[in-house]
């Protein structure tokens, strides 16, 4: 009744089957592989490759030309912006000078120095 659950099945057959002895493998000398033959390009393929090369060079030159034009345009834009800023500053300075020169107290003092009288009816104001 006490059987071992881990038992070998058919022990007689294993004893009958013998492991064959490994036979020495014959040494095979590898022959050098034949070099693959190059397939020549057809005239159409050569022309297509040439066209692709010319197209790549043309696109590269176009990109360089475009970058140069963009840089020049950017420089011109900055120059115009600088000129606009300069002119705006000049205009503001002129407006300030006009405001200082047309001050009524200054005009009255100038008139008194030169013996002039101010007639308010003759004064015209210009405003925007």
PDB file of C-alpha atoms in Angstrom:
ATOM      1  CA  UNK A   1       0.000   0.000   0.000  1.00  0.00           C
ATOM      2  CA  UNK A   2       2.812   2.334   0.486  1.00  0.00           C
ATOM      3  CA  UNK A   3       3.567   3.219  -3.110  1.00  0.00           C
ATOM      4  CA  UNK A   4       5.904   6.024  -4.006  1.00  0.00           C
ATOM      5  CA  UNK A   5       4.113   8.505  -6.237  1.00  0.00           C
ATOM      6  CA  UNK A   6       7.353   9.604  -7.817  1.00  0.00           C
ATOM      7  CA  UNK A   7       8.344   6.411  -9.514  1.00  0.00           C
ATOM      8  CA  UNK A   8       9.899   5.739 -12.822  1.00  0.00           C
ATOM      9  CA  UNK A   9       7.664   4.363 -15.473  1.00  0.00           C
ATOM     10  CA  UNK A  10       8.964   1.531 -17.523  1.00  0.00           C
ATOM     11  CA  UNK A  11      12.401   1.159 -16.050  1.00  0.00           C
ATOM     12  CA  UNK A  12      13.148  -1.867 -18.166  1.00  0.00           C
ATOM     13  CA  UNK A  13      12.891   0.032 -21.448  1.00  0.00           C
ATOM     14  CA  UNK A  14      15.337   2.700 -20.370  1.00  0.00           C
ATOM     15  CA  UNK A  15      17.847   0.149 -19.459  1.00  0.00           C
ATOM     16  CA  UNK A  16      17.520  -1.412 -22.896  1.00  0.00           C
ATOM     17  CA  UNK A  17      17.892   1.825 -24.799  1.00  0.00           C
ATOM     18  CA  UNK A  18      21.461   2.915 -24.783  1.00  0.00           C
ATOM     19  CA  UNK A  19      22.719   6.338 -25.503  1.00  0.00           C
ATOM     20  CA  UNK A  20      24.648   6.350 -28.756  1.00  0.00           C
ATOM     21  CA  UNK A  21      28.156   7.632 -28.472  1.00  0.00           C
ATOM     22  CA  UNK A  22      28.687  10.985 -30.114  1.00  0.00           C
ATOM     23  CA  UNK A  23      30.452  10.604 -33.386  1.00  0.00           C
ATOM     24  CA  UNK A  24      33.130  13.090 -34.238  1.00  0.00           C
ATOM     25  CA  UNK A  25      31.909  15.684 -36.663  1.00  0.00           C
ATOM     26  CA  UNK A  26      33.849  15.919 -39.854  1.00  0.00           C
ATOM     27  CA  UNK A  27      35.563  19.266 -40.207  1.00  0.00           C
ATOM     28  CA  UNK A  28      34.219  21.190 -43.113  1.00  0.00           C
ATOM     29  CA  UNK A  29      36.440  23.812 -44.650  1.00  0.00           C
ATOM     30  CA  UNK A  30      34.335  26.776 -45.618  1.00  0.00           C
ATOM     31  CA  UNK A  31      34.840  27.800 -49.176  1.00  0.00           C
ATOM     32  CA  UNK A  32      35.028  31.576 -49.605  1.00  0.00           C
ATOM     33  CA  UNK A  33      31.619  32.925 -50.524  1.00  0.00           C
ATOM     34  CA  UNK A  34      31.370  34.242 -54.005  1.00  0.00           C
ATOM     35  CA  UNK A  35      31.275  38.043 -54.104  1.00  0.00           C
ATOM     36  CA  UNK A  36      27.831  39.293 -55.013  1.00  0.00           C
ATOM     37  CA  UNK A  37      27.673  40.613 -58.480  1.00  0.00           C
ATOM     38  CA  UNK A  38      26.910  44.313 -58.770  1.00  0.00           C
ATOM     39  CA  UNK A  39      23.889  45.081 -60.876  1.00  0.00           C
ATOM     40  CA  UNK A  40      24.650  48.008 -63.158  1.00  0.00           C
ATOM     41  CA  UNK A  41      22.369  51.036 -63.108  1.00  0.00           C
ATOM     42  CA  UNK A  42      20.216  51.565 -66.138  1.00  0.00           C
ATOM     43  CA  UNK A  43      20.288  54.852 -68.015  1.00  0.00           C
ATOM     44  CA  UNK A  44      16.901  55.784 -66.536  1.00  0.00           C
ATOM     45  CA  UNK A  45      18.159  55.171 -62.981  1.00  0.00           C
ATOM     46  CA  UNK A  46      21.290  57.230 -63.625  1.00  0.00           C
ATOM     47  CA  UNK A  47      19.194  60.067 -65.008  1.00  0.00           C
ATOM     48  CA  UNK A  48      16.803  59.840 -62.054  1.00  0.00           C
ATOM     49  CA  UNK A  49      19.720  59.972 -59.586  1.00  0.00           C
ATOM     50  CA  UNK A  50      21.190  62.963 -61.421  1.00  0.00           C
ATOM     51  CA  UNK A  51      17.823  64.722 -61.381  1.00  0.00           C
ATOM     52  CA  UNK A  52      17.445  64.060 -57.634  1.00  0.00           C
ATOM     53  CA  UNK A  53      20.927  65.484 -56.993  1.00  0.00           C
ATOM     54  CA  UNK A  54      20.268  68.595 -59.073  1.00  0.00           C
ATOM     55  CA  UNK A  55      16.920  69.059 -57.328  1.00  0.00           C
ATOM     56  CA  UNK A  56      18.560  68.760 -53.884  1.00  0.00           C
ATOM     57  CA  UNK A  57      21.190  71.360 -54.820  1.00  0.00           C
ATOM     58  CA  UNK A  58      18.505  73.690 -56.208  1.00  0.00           C
ATOM     59  CA  UNK A  59      16.395  73.424 -53.053  1.00  0.00           C
ATOM     60  CA  UNK A  60      19.485  74.099 -50.904  1.00  0.00           C
ATOM     61  CA  UNK A  61      20.394  77.195 -52.921  1.00  0.00           C
ATOM     62  CA  UNK A  62      16.782  78.398 -52.760  1.00  0.00           C
ATOM     63  CA  UNK A  63      16.765  77.988 -48.964  1.00  0.00           C
ATOM     64  CA  UNK A  64      20.015  79.937 -48.613  1.00  0.00           C
ATOM     65  CA  UNK A  65      18.717  82.693 -50.903  1.00  0.00           C
ATOM     66  CA  UNK A  66      15.463  82.879 -48.929  1.00  0.00           C
ATOM     67  CA  UNK A  67      17.302  83.102 -45.612  1.00  0.00           C
ATOM     68  CA  UNK A  68      19.478  85.901 -46.981  1.00  0.00           C
ATOM     69  CA  UNK A  69      16.440  87.813 -48.245  1.00  0.00           C
ATOM     70  CA  UNK A  70      14.681  87.321 -44.911  1.00  0.00           C
ATOM     71  CA  UNK A  71      17.713  88.668 -43.028  1.00  0.00           C
ATOM     72  CA  UNK A  72      17.878  91.710 -45.335  1.00  0.00           C
ATOM     73  CA  UNK A  73      14.157  92.386 -44.932  1.00  0.00           C
ATOM     74  CA  UNK A  74      14.446  92.042 -41.159  1.00  0.00           C
ATOM     75  CA  UNK A  75      17.339  94.532 -41.155  1.00  0.00           C
ATOM     76  CA  UNK A  76      15.352  97.003 -43.262  1.00  0.00           C
ATOM     77  CA  UNK A  77      12.355  96.618 -40.944  1.00  0.00           C
ATOM     78  CA  UNK A  78      14.525  97.347 -37.906  1.00  0.00           C
ATOM     79  CA  UNK A  79      16.011 100.406 -39.658  1.00  0.00           C
ATOM     80  CA  UNK A  80      12.525 101.733 -40.439  1.00  0.00           C
ATOM     81  CA  UNK A  81      11.404 101.094 -36.854  1.00  0.00           C
ATOM     82  CA  UNK A  82      14.463 102.987 -35.598  1.00  0.00           C
ATOM     83  CA  UNK A  83      13.730 105.897 -37.948  1.00  0.00           C
ATOM     84  CA  UNK A  84      10.089 105.978 -36.785  1.00  0.00           C
ATOM     85  CA  UNK A  85      11.206 106.047 -33.147  1.00  0.00           C
ATOM     86  CA  UNK A  86      13.647 108.884 -33.873  1.00  0.00           C
ATOM     87  CA  UNK A  87      11.007 110.930 -35.705  1.00  0.00           C
ATOM     88  CA  UNK A  88       8.464 110.322 -32.925  1.00  0.00           C
ATOM     89  CA  UNK A  89      10.967 111.622 -30.361  1.00  0.00           C
ATOM     90  CA  UNK A  90      11.639 114.691 -32.502  1.00  0.00           C
ATOM     91  CA  UNK A  91       7.911 115.358 -32.859  1.00  0.00           C
ATOM     92  CA  UNK A  92       7.407 115.055 -29.105  1.00  0.00           C
ATOM     93  CA  UNK A  93      10.335 117.435 -28.499  1.00  0.00           C
ATOM     94  CA  UNK A  94       8.858 119.948 -30.987  1.00  0.00           C
ATOM     95  CA  UNK A  95       5.443 119.711 -29.305  1.00  0.00           C
ATOM     96  CA  UNK A  96       7.046 120.377 -25.948  1.00  0.00           C
ATOM     97  CA  UNK A  97       8.970 123.345 -27.382  1.00  0.00           C
ATOM     98  CA  UNK A  98       5.776 124.729 -28.928  1.00  0.00           C
ATOM     99  CA  UNK A  99       3.999 124.360 -25.594  1.00  0.00           C
ATOM    100  CA  UNK A 100       6.817 126.189 -23.797  1.00  0.00           C
ATOM    101  CA  UNK A 101       7.057 128.951 -26.407  1.00  0.00           C
ATOM    102  CA  UNK A 102       3.318 129.536 -26.613  1.00  0.00           C
ATOM    103  CA  UNK A 103       2.867 129.795 -22.854  1.00  0.00           C
ATOM    104  CA  UNK A 104       0.689 132.851 -22.202  1.00  0.00           C
ATOM    105  CA  UNK A 105       2.859 134.068 -19.345  1.00  0.00           C
ATOM    106  CA  UNK A 106       5.943 133.957 -21.565  1.00  0.00           C
ATOM    107  CA  UNK A 107       4.152 135.819 -24.358  1.00  0.00           C
ATOM    108  CA  UNK A 108       2.930 138.489 -21.900  1.00  0.00           C
ATOM    109  CA  UNK A 109       6.449 138.933 -20.494  1.00  0.00           C
ATOM    110  CA  UNK A 110       7.881 139.217 -24.027  1.00  0.00           C
ATOM    111  CA  UNK A 111       5.240 141.842 -24.950  1.00  0.00           C
ATOM    112  CA  UNK A 112       5.947 143.926 -21.847  1.00  0.00           C
ATOM    113  CA  UNK A 113       9.712 143.834 -22.512  1.00  0.00           C
ATOM    114  CA  UNK A 114       9.191 145.241 -26.018  1.00  0.00           C
ATOM    115  CA  UNK A 115       6.427 147.697 -25.110  1.00  0.00           C
ATOM    116  CA  UNK A 116       3.617 145.770 -26.800  1.00  0.00           C
ATOM    117  CA  UNK A 117       0.079 145.376 -25.529  1.00  0.00           C
ATOM    118  CA  UNK A 118      -1.995 142.247 -25.799  1.00  0.00           C
ATOM    119  CA  UNK A 119      -5.416 142.546 -27.377  1.00  0.00           C
ATOM    120  CA  UNK A 120      -7.336 139.366 -26.472  1.00  0.00           C
ATOM    121  CA  UNK A 121      -9.696 139.736 -29.453  1.00  0.00           C
ATOM    122  CA  UNK A 122      -6.809 139.409 -31.893  1.00  0.00           C
ATOM    123  CA  UNK A 123      -5.461 136.151 -30.397  1.00  0.00           C
ATOM    124  CA  UNK A 124      -6.467 133.011 -32.225  1.00  0.00           C
ATOM    125  CA  UNK A 125      -5.905 129.597 -30.787  1.00  0.00           C
ATOM    126  CA  UNK A 126      -5.150 126.647 -33.033  1.00  0.00           C
ATOM    127  CA  UNK A 127      -5.826 123.227 -31.674  1.00  0.00           C
ATOM    128  CA  UNK A 128      -6.131 119.818 -33.145  1.00  0.00           C
TER     129      UNK A 128
END
